[in-house]
PDB file of C-alpha atoms in Angstrom:
ATOM      1  CA  MET Q  16       0.000   0.000   0.000  1.00  0.00           C
ATOM      2  CA  LYS Q  17       1.512   3.339  -1.027  1.00  0.00           C
ATOM      3  CA  SER Q  18       1.632   6.200   1.436  1.00  0.00           C
ATOM      4  CA  PHE Q  19       0.160   9.413   0.115  1.00  0.00           C
ATOM      5  CA  GLY Q  20       1.374  11.620   2.935  1.00  0.00           C
ATOM      6  CA  LEU Q  21      -0.311  13.910   5.396  1.00  0.00           C
ATOM      7  CA  CYS Q  22      -3.829  13.615   4.042  1.00  0.00           C
ATOM      8  CA  LEU Q  23      -3.838  10.001   5.161  1.00  0.00           C
ATOM      9  CA  PHE Q  24      -3.257  10.961   8.743  1.00  0.00           C
ATOM     10  CA  ILE Q  25      -4.088  14.622   9.486  1.00  0.00           C
ATOM     11  CA  LEU Q  26      -7.852  14.312   9.323  1.00  0.00           C
ATOM     12  CA  VAL Q  27     -10.533  16.090  11.291  1.00  0.00           C
ATOM     13  CA  SER Q  28     -12.084  13.541  13.629  1.00  0.00           C
ATOM     14  CA  SER Q  29     -15.479  13.007  12.089  1.00  0.00           C
ATOM     15  CA  PRO Q  30     -16.427   9.310  12.128  1.00  0.00           C
ATOM     16  CA  CYS Q  31     -19.767  10.023  10.481  1.00  0.00           C
ATOM     17  CA  LEU Q  32     -20.698  12.486   7.753  1.00  0.00           C
ATOM     18  CA  LEU Q  33     -22.004  15.763   9.108  1.00  0.00           C
ATOM     19  CA  GLN Q  34     -23.627  18.655   7.290  1.00  0.00           C
ATOM     20  CA  ALA Q  35     -20.885  21.244   6.959  1.00  0.00           C
ATOM     21  CA  ASN Q  36     -21.513  24.977   6.773  1.00  0.00           C
ATOM     22  CA  LEU Q  37     -19.753  25.858   3.533  1.00  0.00           C
ATOM     23  CA  SER Q  38     -18.725  29.346   2.445  1.00  0.00           C
ATOM     24  CA  SER Q  39     -16.436  30.896  -0.149  1.00  0.00           C
ATOM     25  CA  ASP Q  40     -14.455  32.790   2.518  1.00  0.00           C
ATOM     26  CA  TYR Q  41     -14.215  29.963   5.038  1.00  0.00           C
ATOM     27  CA  TYR Q  42     -10.406  30.220   5.366  1.00  0.00           C
ATOM     28  CA  THR Q  43     -10.022  33.981   4.933  1.00  0.00           C
ATOM     29  CA  LYS Q  44      -9.075  34.520   8.582  1.00  0.00           C
ATOM     30  CA  THR Q  45      -7.791  31.104   9.638  1.00  0.00           C
ATOM     31  CA  CYS Q  46      -5.590  30.360   6.594  1.00  0.00           C
ATOM     32  CA  PRO Q  47      -5.436  33.420   4.306  1.00  0.00           C
ATOM     33  CA  GLU Q  48      -2.707  31.956   2.073  1.00  0.00           C
ATOM     34  CA  PHE Q  49      -4.606  28.741   1.357  1.00  0.00           C
ATOM     35  CA  GLU Q  50      -5.893  29.656  -2.125  1.00  0.00           C
ATOM     36  CA  GLU Q  51      -2.622  31.204  -3.286  1.00  0.00           C
ATOM     37  CA  THR Q  52      -0.659  28.196  -2.073  1.00  0.00           C
ATOM     38  CA  LEU Q  53      -3.049  25.748  -3.717  1.00  0.00           C
ATOM     39  CA  VAL Q  54      -3.002  27.510  -7.091  1.00  0.00           C
ATOM     40  CA  GLN Q  55       0.785  27.702  -7.180  1.00  0.00           C
ATOM     41  CA  ILE Q  56       1.244  24.030  -6.412  1.00  0.00           C
ATOM     42  CA  VAL Q  57      -1.362  22.763  -8.881  1.00  0.00           C
ATOM     43  CA  THR Q  58       0.128  25.013 -11.564  1.00  0.00           C
ATOM     44  CA  ASP Q  59       3.626  23.627 -11.023  1.00  0.00           C
ATOM     45  CA  LYS Q  60       2.335  20.055 -10.887  1.00  0.00           C
ATOM     46  CA  GLN Q  61       0.219  20.363 -14.041  1.00  0.00           C
ATOM     47  CA  ILE Q  62       3.167  21.787 -15.976  1.00  0.00           C
ATOM     48  CA  ALA Q  63       5.398  18.949 -14.796  1.00  0.00           C
ATOM     49  CA  ALA Q  64       2.772  16.212 -15.269  1.00  0.00           C
ATOM     50  CA  PRO Q  65       0.075  17.210 -17.813  1.00  0.00           C
ATOM     51  CA  THR Q  66      -2.232  14.311 -16.898  1.00  0.00           C
ATOM     52  CA  THR Q  67      -2.640  15.664 -13.363  1.00  0.00           C
ATOM     53  CA  ALA Q  68      -5.829  17.583 -14.204  1.00  0.00           C
ATOM     54  CA  ALA Q  69      -7.640  14.524 -15.535  1.00  0.00           C
ATOM     55  CA  GLY Q  70      -6.380  12.351 -12.691  1.00  0.00           C
ATOM     56  CA  THR Q  71      -7.447  14.790 -10.009  1.00  0.00           C
ATOM     57  CA  LEU Q  72     -10.872  15.232 -11.582  1.00  0.00           C
ATOM     58  CA  ARG Q  73     -11.312  11.462 -11.520  1.00  0.00           C
ATOM     59  CA  LEU Q  74     -10.152  11.316  -7.895  1.00  0.00           C
ATOM     60  CA  PHE Q  75     -12.710  14.020  -7.053  1.00  0.00           C
ATOM     61  CA  PHE Q  76     -15.557  11.975  -8.550  1.00  0.00           C
ATOM     62  CA  HIS Q  77     -14.462   8.766  -6.875  1.00  0.00           C
ATOM     63  CA  ASP Q  78     -14.441  10.529  -3.518  1.00  0.00           C
ATOM     64  CA  CYS Q  79     -17.581  12.634  -3.822  1.00  0.00           C
ATOM     65  CA  MET Q  80     -19.863  10.052  -5.436  1.00  0.00           C
ATOM     66  CA  VAL Q  81     -19.343   7.710  -2.477  1.00  0.00           C
ATOM     67  CA  ASP Q  82     -21.060   9.298   0.524  1.00  0.00           C
ATOM     68  CA  GLY Q  83     -20.047  12.847  -0.386  1.00  0.00           C
ATOM     69  CA  CYS Q  84     -16.805  14.848  -0.531  1.00  0.00           C
ATOM     70  CA  ASP Q  85     -15.108  13.738   2.686  1.00  0.00           C
ATOM     71  CA  ALA Q  86     -11.603  12.687   1.565  1.00  0.00           C
ATOM     72  CA  SER Q  87     -12.377   9.073   2.486  1.00  0.00           C
ATOM     73  CA  ILE Q  88     -10.692   8.041  -0.775  1.00  0.00           C
ATOM     74  CA  LEU Q  89      -7.395   9.197   0.786  1.00  0.00           C
ATOM     75  CA  VAL Q  90      -7.601   7.064   3.920  1.00  0.00           C
ATOM     76  CA  ALA Q  91      -5.186   4.145   3.966  1.00  0.00           C
ATOM     77  CA  SER Q  92      -6.242   0.570   4.558  1.00  0.00           C
ATOM     78  CA  THR Q  93      -5.311  -1.127   7.836  1.00  0.00           C
ATOM     79  CA  PRO Q  94      -4.790  -4.798   8.664  1.00  0.00           C
ATOM     80  CA  ARG Q  95      -8.357  -4.885   9.956  1.00  0.00           C
ATOM     81  CA  LYS Q  96     -10.105  -2.651   7.420  1.00  0.00           C
ATOM     82  CA  THR Q  97      -9.806  -2.266   3.646  1.00  0.00           C
ATOM     83  CA  SER Q  98     -10.466   1.321   2.642  1.00  0.00           C
ATOM     84  CA  GLU Q  99     -12.121   2.806  -0.446  1.00  0.00           C
ATOM     85  CA  ARG Q 100      -8.696   3.402  -1.958  1.00  0.00           C
ATOM     86  CA  ASP Q 101      -8.202  -0.346  -2.380  1.00  0.00           C
ATOM     87  CA  ALA Q 102     -11.594  -1.124  -3.906  1.00  0.00           C
ATOM     88  CA  ASP Q 103     -11.212  -2.733  -7.329  1.00  0.00           C
ATOM     89  CA  ILE Q 104     -12.531   0.290  -9.246  1.00  0.00           C
ATOM     90  CA  ASN Q 105     -10.118   2.634  -7.422  1.00  0.00           C
ATOM     91  CA  ARG Q 106      -6.891   0.711  -7.866  1.00  0.00           C
ATOM     92  CA  SER Q 107      -6.127   2.476 -11.141  1.00  0.00           C
ATOM     93  CA  LEU Q 108      -6.507   5.975  -9.705  1.00  0.00           C
ATOM     94  CA  PRO Q 109      -3.366   7.876 -10.792  1.00  0.00           C
ATOM     95  CA  GLY Q 110      -0.534   8.618  -8.409  1.00  0.00           C
ATOM     96  CA  ASP Q 111      -0.134  12.178  -9.691  1.00  0.00           C
ATOM     97  CA  ALA Q 112      -3.577  13.057  -8.328  1.00  0.00           C
ATOM     98  CA  PHE Q 113      -2.717  11.791  -4.852  1.00  0.00           C
ATOM     99  CA  ASP Q 114       0.665  13.499  -5.091  1.00  0.00           C
ATOM    100  CA  VAL Q 115      -0.704  16.976  -5.815  1.00  0.00           C
ATOM    101  CA  ILE Q 116      -3.121  16.743  -2.858  1.00  0.00           C
ATOM    102  CA  THR Q 117      -0.285  15.659  -0.566  1.00  0.00           C
ATOM    103  CA  ARG Q 118       1.935  18.514  -1.766  1.00  0.00           C
ATOM    104  CA  ILE Q 119      -0.777  21.075  -1.089  1.00  0.00           C
ATOM    105  CA  LYS Q 120      -1.562  19.623   2.335  1.00  0.00           C
ATOM    106  CA  THR Q 121       2.123  19.637   3.298  1.00  0.00           C
ATOM    107  CA  ALA Q 122       2.565  23.281   2.274  1.00  0.00           C
ATOM    108  CA  VAL Q 123      -0.658  24.410   3.929  1.00  0.00           C
ATOM    109  CA  GLU Q 124       0.192  22.612   7.183  1.00  0.00           C
ATOM    110  CA  LEU Q 125       3.392  24.653   7.397  1.00  0.00           C
ATOM    111  CA  LYS Q 126       1.400  27.881   7.117  1.00  0.00           C
ATOM    112  CA  CYS Q 127      -1.672  27.021   9.197  1.00  0.00           C
ATOM    113  CA  PRO Q 128      -1.511  23.640  10.947  1.00  0.00           C
ATOM    114  CA  ASN Q 129      -4.649  21.552  11.443  1.00  0.00           C
ATOM    115  CA  ILE Q 130      -6.954  24.062   9.733  1.00  0.00           C
ATOM    116  CA  VAL Q 131      -7.591  23.078   6.097  1.00  0.00           C
ATOM    117  CA  SER Q 132      -9.294  19.757   5.401  1.00  0.00           C
ATOM    118  CA  CYS Q 133      -8.064  17.345   2.755  1.00  0.00           C
ATOM    119  CA  SER Q 134     -11.552  17.275   1.239  1.00  0.00           C
ATOM    120  CA  ASP Q 135     -11.419  21.046   0.684  1.00  0.00           C
ATOM    121  CA  ILE Q 136      -7.979  20.677  -0.858  1.00  0.00           C
ATOM    122  CA  LEU Q 137      -9.239  18.036  -3.291  1.00  0.00           C
ATOM    123  CA  VAL Q 138     -12.237  20.159  -4.298  1.00  0.00           C
ATOM    124  CA  GLY Q 139     -10.138  23.318  -4.659  1.00  0.00           C
ATOM    125  CA  ALA Q 140      -7.410  21.588  -6.646  1.00  0.00           C
ATOM    126  CA  THR Q 141      -9.967  20.048  -9.013  1.00  0.00           C
ATOM    127  CA  ARG Q 142     -11.583  23.440  -9.599  1.00  0.00           C
ATOM    128  CA  SER Q 143      -8.246  25.117 -10.395  1.00  0.00           C
ATOM    129  CA  LEU Q 144      -6.994  22.322 -12.648  1.00  0.00           C
ATOM    130  CA  ILE Q 145     -10.192  22.319 -14.727  1.00  0.00           C
ATOM    131  CA  THR Q 146      -9.693  26.017 -15.422  1.00  0.00           C
ATOM    132  CA  MET Q 147      -5.988  25.529 -16.187  1.00  0.00           C
ATOM    133  CA  VAL Q 148      -6.748  23.133 -19.050  1.00  0.00           C
ATOM    134  CA  GLY Q 149      -9.381  25.368 -20.610  1.00  0.00           C
ATOM    135  CA  GLY Q 150     -12.542  24.395 -18.744  1.00  0.00           C
ATOM    136  CA  PRO Q 151     -15.098  26.566 -16.975  1.00  0.00           C
ATOM    137  CA  ARG Q 152     -14.696  28.162 -13.579  1.00  0.00           C
ATOM    138  CA  VAL Q 153     -16.521  26.076 -10.993  1.00  0.00           C
ATOM    139  CA  ASN Q 154     -17.844  27.974  -7.990  1.00  0.00           C
ATOM    140  CA  VAL Q 155     -16.868  26.032  -4.894  1.00  0.00           C
ATOM    141  CA  LYS Q 156     -17.219  26.714  -1.207  1.00  0.00           C
ATOM    142  CA  PHE Q 157     -15.093  25.440   1.648  1.00  0.00           C
ATOM    143  CA  GLY Q 158     -15.615  24.106   5.147  1.00  0.00           C
ATOM    144  CA  ARG Q 159     -15.860  20.345   4.572  1.00  0.00           C
ATOM    145  CA  LYS Q 160     -14.845  17.937   7.296  1.00  0.00           C
ATOM    146  CA  ASP Q 161     -12.711  14.894   6.596  1.00  0.00           C
ATOM    147  CA  SER Q 162     -13.862  11.438   7.546  1.00  0.00           C
ATOM    148  CA  LEU Q 163     -11.809   8.810   9.317  1.00  0.00           C
ATOM    149  CA  VAL Q 164     -14.244   6.180   8.050  1.00  0.00           C
ATOM    150  CA  SER Q 165     -13.394   4.576   4.714  1.00  0.00           C
ATOM    151  CA  ASP Q 166     -14.893   1.234   3.785  1.00  0.00           C
ATOM    152  CA  MET Q 167     -14.260  -0.619   0.534  1.00  0.00           C
ATOM    153  CA  ASN Q 168     -17.742  -2.126   0.754  1.00  0.00           C
ATOM    154  CA  ARG Q 169     -19.329   1.326   0.417  1.00  0.00           C
ATOM    155  CA  VAL Q 170     -17.932   1.812  -3.111  1.00  0.00           C
ATOM    156  CA  GLU Q 171     -19.693  -0.782  -5.258  1.00  0.00           C
ATOM    157  CA  GLY Q 172     -22.838   0.576  -6.864  1.00  0.00           C
ATOM    158  CA  LYS Q 173     -21.858   4.209  -6.321  1.00  0.00           C
ATOM    159  CA  LEU Q 174     -19.579   4.572  -9.356  1.00  0.00           C
ATOM    160  CA  ALA Q 175     -20.475   3.840 -12.968  1.00  0.00           C
ATOM    161  CA  ARG Q 176     -18.483   1.267 -14.932  1.00  0.00           C
ATOM    162  CA  PRO Q 177     -17.910   1.283 -18.722  1.00  0.00           C
ATOM    163  CA  ASN Q 178     -19.812  -1.972 -19.305  1.00  0.00           C
ATOM    164  CA  MET Q 179     -22.985  -0.932 -17.461  1.00  0.00           C
ATOM    165  CA  THR Q 180     -26.269  -0.371 -19.259  1.00  0.00           C
ATOM    166  CA  MET Q 181     -27.598   3.157 -19.584  1.00  0.00           C
ATOM    167  CA  ASP Q 182     -30.444   2.263 -17.214  1.00  0.00           C
ATOM    168  CA  HIS Q 183     -27.931   1.225 -14.571  1.00  0.00           C
ATOM    169  CA  ILE Q 184     -25.746   4.306 -15.031  1.00  0.00           C
ATOM    170  CA  ILE Q 185     -28.717   6.657 -14.830  1.00  0.00           C
ATOM    171  CA  SER Q 186     -29.884   4.944 -11.645  1.00  0.00           C
ATOM    172  CA  ILE Q 187     -26.464   5.471 -10.044  1.00  0.00           C
ATOM    173  CA  PHE Q 188     -26.498   9.188 -10.778  1.00  0.00           C
ATOM    174  CA  GLU Q 189     -30.110   9.535  -9.689  1.00  0.00           C
ATOM    175  CA  SER Q 190     -29.307   7.808  -6.385  1.00  0.00           C
ATOM    176  CA  SER Q 191     -26.818  10.638  -5.791  1.00  0.00           C
ATOM    177  CA  GLY Q 192     -29.499  13.230  -6.505  1.00  0.00           C
ATOM    178  CA  LEU Q 193     -28.290  14.019 -10.020  1.00  0.00           C
ATOM    179  CA  THR Q 194     -30.538  14.376 -13.056  1.00  0.00           C
ATOM    180  CA  ILE Q 195     -29.972  12.881 -16.502  1.00  0.00           C
ATOM    181  CA  GLN Q 196     -29.029  16.338 -17.777  1.00  0.00           C
ATOM    182  CA  GLU Q 197     -26.424  16.698 -15.012  1.00  0.00           C
ATOM    183  CA  MET Q 198     -25.143  13.195 -15.716  1.00  0.00           C
ATOM    184  CA  VAL Q 199     -24.551  13.918 -19.400  1.00  0.00           C
ATOM    185  CA  ALA Q 200     -22.766  17.157 -18.537  1.00  0.00           C
ATOM    186  CA  LEU Q 201     -20.560  15.493 -15.928  1.00  0.00           C
ATOM    187  CA  VAL Q 202     -19.592  12.637 -18.250  1.00  0.00           C
ATOM    188  CA  GLY Q 203     -18.121  15.370 -20.448  1.00  0.00           C
ATOM    189  CA  ALA Q 204     -15.175  15.265 -18.044  1.00  0.00           C
ATOM    190  CA  HIS Q 205     -13.926  12.505 -20.341  1.00  0.00           C
ATOM    191  CA  THR Q 206     -12.852  15.249 -22.726  1.00  0.00           C
ATOM    192  CA  ILE Q 207      -9.502  14.973 -20.900  1.00  0.00           C
ATOM    193  CA  GLY Q 208      -7.581  11.973 -19.630  1.00  0.00           C
ATOM    194  CA  PHE Q 209      -7.255   8.383 -20.751  1.00  0.00           C
ATOM    195  CA  SER Q 210      -8.672   4.904 -20.172  1.00  0.00           C
ATOM    196  CA  HIS Q 211      -6.842   1.613 -19.844  1.00  0.00           C
ATOM    197  CA  CYS Q 212      -7.280  -0.844 -22.691  1.00  0.00           C
ATOM    198  CA  LYS Q 213      -9.012  -3.390 -20.467  1.00  0.00           C
ATOM    199  CA  GLU Q 214     -11.898  -0.907 -20.039  1.00  0.00           C
ATOM    200  CA  PHE Q 215     -12.798  -0.992 -23.730  1.00  0.00           C
ATOM    201  CA  ALA Q 216     -11.184  -4.205 -25.008  1.00  0.00           C
ATOM    202  CA  SER Q 217     -14.525  -5.913 -25.633  1.00  0.00           C
ATOM    203  CA  ARG Q 218     -15.548  -3.101 -27.996  1.00  0.00           C
ATOM    204  CA  ILE Q 219     -12.526  -3.494 -30.246  1.00  0.00           C
ATOM    205  CA  PHE Q 220     -11.812  -7.236 -30.067  1.00  0.00           C
ATOM    206  CA  ASN Q 221     -15.317  -8.711 -29.792  1.00  0.00           C
ATOM    207  CA  LYS Q 222     -17.233  -8.377 -33.051  1.00  0.00           C
ATOM    208  CA  SER Q 223     -20.520  -9.182 -31.339  1.00  0.00           C
ATOM    209  CA  ASP Q 224     -20.207  -5.842 -29.546  1.00  0.00           C
ATOM    210  CA  GLN Q 225     -20.036  -3.979 -32.840  1.00  0.00           C
ATOM    211  CA  ASN Q 226     -23.667  -3.928 -33.844  1.00  0.00           C
ATOM    212  CA  GLY Q 227     -26.081  -1.170 -34.876  1.00  0.00           C
ATOM    213  CA  PRO Q 228     -25.629   2.311 -33.447  1.00  0.00           C
ATOM    214  CA  MET Q 229     -23.001   1.061 -30.989  1.00  0.00           C
ATOM    215  CA  GLU Q 230     -20.485   0.542 -33.797  1.00  0.00           C
ATOM    216  CA  MET Q 231     -17.154   2.323 -33.455  1.00  0.00           C
ATOM    217  CA  ASN Q 232     -15.516   4.125 -36.378  1.00  0.00           C
ATOM    218  CA  PRO Q 233     -13.719   1.235 -38.199  1.00  0.00           C
ATOM    219  CA  LYS Q 234     -10.394   3.057 -38.671  1.00  0.00           C
ATOM    220  CA  TYR Q 235     -10.427   4.201 -35.075  1.00  0.00           C
ATOM    221  CA  ALA Q 236     -11.145   0.648 -33.879  1.00  0.00           C
ATOM    222  CA  ALA Q 237      -8.310  -0.706 -36.014  1.00  0.00           C
ATOM    223  CA  GLU Q 238      -5.808   1.731 -34.516  1.00  0.00           C
ATOM    224  CA  LEU Q 239      -6.984   0.867 -31.020  1.00  0.00           C
ATOM    225  CA  ARG Q 240      -6.510  -2.836 -31.722  1.00  0.00           C
ATOM    226  CA  LYS Q 241      -2.899  -2.125 -32.670  1.00  0.00           C
ATOM    227  CA  LEU Q 242      -2.359   0.015 -29.588  1.00  0.00           C
ATOM    228  CA  CYS Q 243      -3.909  -2.512 -27.201  1.00  0.00           C
ATOM    229  CA  ALA Q 244      -2.672  -5.710 -28.839  1.00  0.00           C
ATOM    230  CA  ASN Q 245      -0.647  -6.648 -25.758  1.00  0.00           C
ATOM    231  CA  TYR Q 246      -2.991  -5.256 -23.095  1.00  0.00           C
ATOM    232  CA  THR Q 247      -3.456  -8.597 -21.306  1.00  0.00           C
ATOM    233  CA  ASN Q 248       0.271  -8.624 -20.519  1.00  0.00           C
ATOM    234  CA  ASP Q 249       0.581  -4.900 -19.833  1.00  0.00           C
ATOM    235  CA  GLU Q 250      -2.274  -3.556 -17.718  1.00  0.00           C
ATOM    236  CA  GLN Q 251      -0.975   0.016 -18.036  1.00  0.00           C
ATOM    237  CA  MET Q 252      -1.660   0.232 -21.773  1.00  0.00           C
ATOM    238  CA  SER Q 253      -4.170   3.002 -22.410  1.00  0.00           C
ATOM    239  CA  ALA Q 254      -5.679   5.427 -24.919  1.00  0.00           C
ATOM    240  CA  PHE Q 255      -6.849   9.024 -24.694  1.00  0.00           C
ATOM    241  CA  ASN Q 256     -10.586   9.444 -24.163  1.00  0.00           C
ATOM    242  CA  ASP Q 257     -10.539  12.261 -26.738  1.00  0.00           C
ATOM    243  CA  ILE Q 258      -8.117  11.532 -29.566  1.00  0.00           C
ATOM    244  CA  PHE Q 259      -8.254  15.020 -31.073  1.00  0.00           C
ATOM    245  CA  THR Q 260      -7.764  17.389 -28.106  1.00  0.00           C
ATOM    246  CA  PRO Q 261      -6.822  15.066 -25.222  1.00  0.00           C
ATOM    247  CA  GLY Q 262      -5.244  17.745 -23.039  1.00  0.00           C
ATOM    248  CA  LYS Q 263      -7.844  20.465 -23.539  1.00  0.00           C
ATOM    249  CA  PHE Q 264     -11.129  20.727 -21.690  1.00  0.00           C
ATOM    250  CA  ASP Q 265     -13.627  21.439 -24.484  1.00  0.00           C
ATOM    251  CA  ASN Q 266     -16.734  19.946 -26.101  1.00  0.00           C
ATOM    252  CA  MET Q 267     -14.829  17.750 -28.556  1.00  0.00           C
ATOM    253  CA  TYR Q 268     -15.834  14.699 -26.508  1.00  0.00           C
ATOM    254  CA  TYR Q 269     -19.466  15.109 -27.586  1.00  0.00           C
ATOM    255  CA  LYS Q 270     -18.511  15.727 -31.216  1.00  0.00           C
ATOM    256  CA  ASN Q 271     -16.469  12.533 -31.149  1.00  0.00           C
ATOM    257  CA  LEU Q 272     -19.440  10.517 -29.906  1.00  0.00           C
ATOM    258  CA  LYS Q 273     -21.551  11.606 -32.864  1.00  0.00           C
ATOM    259  CA  HIS Q 274     -18.937  10.289 -35.308  1.00  0.00           C
ATOM    260  CA  GLY Q 275     -18.085   6.932 -33.762  1.00  0.00           C
ATOM    261  CA  TYR Q 276     -15.047   8.065 -31.769  1.00  0.00           C
ATOM    262  CA  GLY Q 277     -16.426   7.214 -28.341  1.00  0.00           C
ATOM    263  CA  LEU Q 278     -13.816   5.135 -26.534  1.00  0.00           C
ATOM    264  CA  LEU Q 279     -15.902   3.555 -23.766  1.00  0.00           C
ATOM    265  CA  GLN Q 280     -19.096   1.634 -24.417  1.00  0.00           C
ATOM    266  CA  SER Q 281     -20.954   3.626 -21.757  1.00  0.00           C
ATOM    267  CA  ASP Q 282     -19.842   6.941 -23.241  1.00  0.00           C
ATOM    268  CA  HIS Q 283     -20.750   5.939 -26.769  1.00  0.00           C
ATOM    269  CA  ALA Q 284     -24.177   4.758 -25.638  1.00  0.00           C
ATOM    270  CA  ILE Q 285     -25.269   8.204 -24.461  1.00  0.00           C
ATOM    271  CA  ALA Q 286     -25.095   9.495 -28.035  1.00  0.00           C
ATOM    272  CA  PHE Q 287     -27.901   7.115 -29.069  1.00  0.00           C
ATOM    273  CA  ASP Q 288     -30.095   6.650 -26.013  1.00  0.00           C
ATOM    274  CA  ASN Q 289     -33.375   8.554 -26.404  1.00  0.00           C
ATOM    275  CA  ARG Q 290     -32.985  10.059 -22.934  1.00  0.00           C
ATOM    276  CA  THR Q 291     -29.539  11.515 -23.556  1.00  0.00           C
ATOM    277  CA  ARG Q 292     -29.093  11.981 -27.318  1.00  0.00           C
ATOM    278  CA  SER Q 293     -30.548  15.500 -27.473  1.00  0.00           C
ATOM    279  CA  LEU Q 294     -28.179  16.650 -24.724  1.00  0.00           C
ATOM    280  CA  VAL Q 295     -25.172  15.187 -26.525  1.00  0.00           C
ATOM    281  CA  ASP Q 296     -26.274  17.031 -29.665  1.00  0.00           C
ATOM    282  CA  LEU Q 297     -26.664  20.276 -27.711  1.00  0.00           C
ATOM    283  CA  TYR Q 298     -23.257  20.125 -26.057  1.00  0.00           C
ATOM    284  CA  ALA Q 299     -21.583  19.102 -29.326  1.00  0.00           C
ATOM    285  CA  GLU Q 300     -22.942  22.227 -30.980  1.00  0.00           C
ATOM    286  CA  ASP Q 301     -22.724  24.671 -28.075  1.00  0.00           C
ATOM    287  CA  GLU Q 302     -19.613  24.598 -25.889  1.00  0.00           C
ATOM    288  CA  THR Q 303     -20.927  27.446 -23.742  1.00  0.00           C
ATOM    289  CA  ALA Q 304     -24.021  25.391 -22.894  1.00  0.00           C
ATOM    290  CA  PHE Q 305     -21.795  22.459 -21.924  1.00  0.00           C
ATOM    291  CA  PHE Q 306     -19.494  24.599 -19.780  1.00  0.00           C
ATOM    292  CA  ASP Q 307     -22.425  26.185 -17.970  1.00  0.00           C
ATOM    293  CA  ALA Q 308     -24.097  22.816 -17.311  1.00  0.00           C
ATOM    294  CA  PHE Q 309     -20.830  21.180 -16.257  1.00  0.00           C
ATOM    295  CA  ALA Q 310     -19.910  23.956 -13.818  1.00  0.00           C
ATOM    296  CA  LYS Q 311     -23.351  23.880 -12.168  1.00  0.00           C
ATOM    297  CA  ALA Q 312     -23.332  20.084 -11.909  1.00  0.00           C
ATOM    298  CA  MET Q 313     -19.812  20.098 -10.436  1.00  0.00           C
ATOM    299  CA  GLU Q 314     -20.866  22.656  -7.859  1.00  0.00           C
ATOM    300  CA  LYS Q 315     -23.752  20.399  -6.896  1.00  0.00           C
ATOM    301  CA  VAL Q 316     -21.561  17.301  -6.610  1.00  0.00           C
ATOM    302  CA  SER Q 317     -19.005  19.163  -4.495  1.00  0.00           C
TER     303      SER Q 317
END
């Protein structure tokens, strides 16, 4: 088990989730340099490791979709308890995302010890990184409390998987209080980052999966088969979610879906499902509409 630093140990003692009083100026008096410190560190990290933004955004979702934004994804497993971090779906979470949170926490602790929660750091870092790569400004508030409780068994059923049906995925988002419109906007986060070959192997190697509207662009599928030919021996093999602008947060993801360039089966499905197709069309045509919907949905999730 890797150690990801202070955020694994310096946690506000809150064994159950409590309703926090959030505000935009929560740390103005208690840690006035928090925002400046956070922005500087995420900027340096993103420049050094350009996949940090996508990784941190994924880490944010995997924390917040399971019982809220409480930094429970950062808690280490113990001999007696396996934490969320070691759940099957979380084992591929990128190290750069954990690293940037640890760096911020370390720097902030030197300035104002035991004040800023790890959950606020994760939310703030995600907000800043989205903007850095071209995305919208997400209005976030601070004042979250970290949880010492992290249980692997709480994860299953809270996070969507690529091979799930659209009915199942919609039900997961609805169970978190999110609408179909908010779901489609949030899935647009796949405009940056990458997916491991094992997540979409059945789409490119199993011909029975290539039927009707679910069919992938043939040339795109052929290139992916070359890229992932050895994926069973190398689990780290991966492909960009958006092959045209993989490092830029834009609406190209939705345009790709309309032309057979959806990497994951679940992503591609939203372009053809009657409940989601019109939203995909809207966001493909109107980036401003996507940005506005994404920012509002992110604020709600956070």
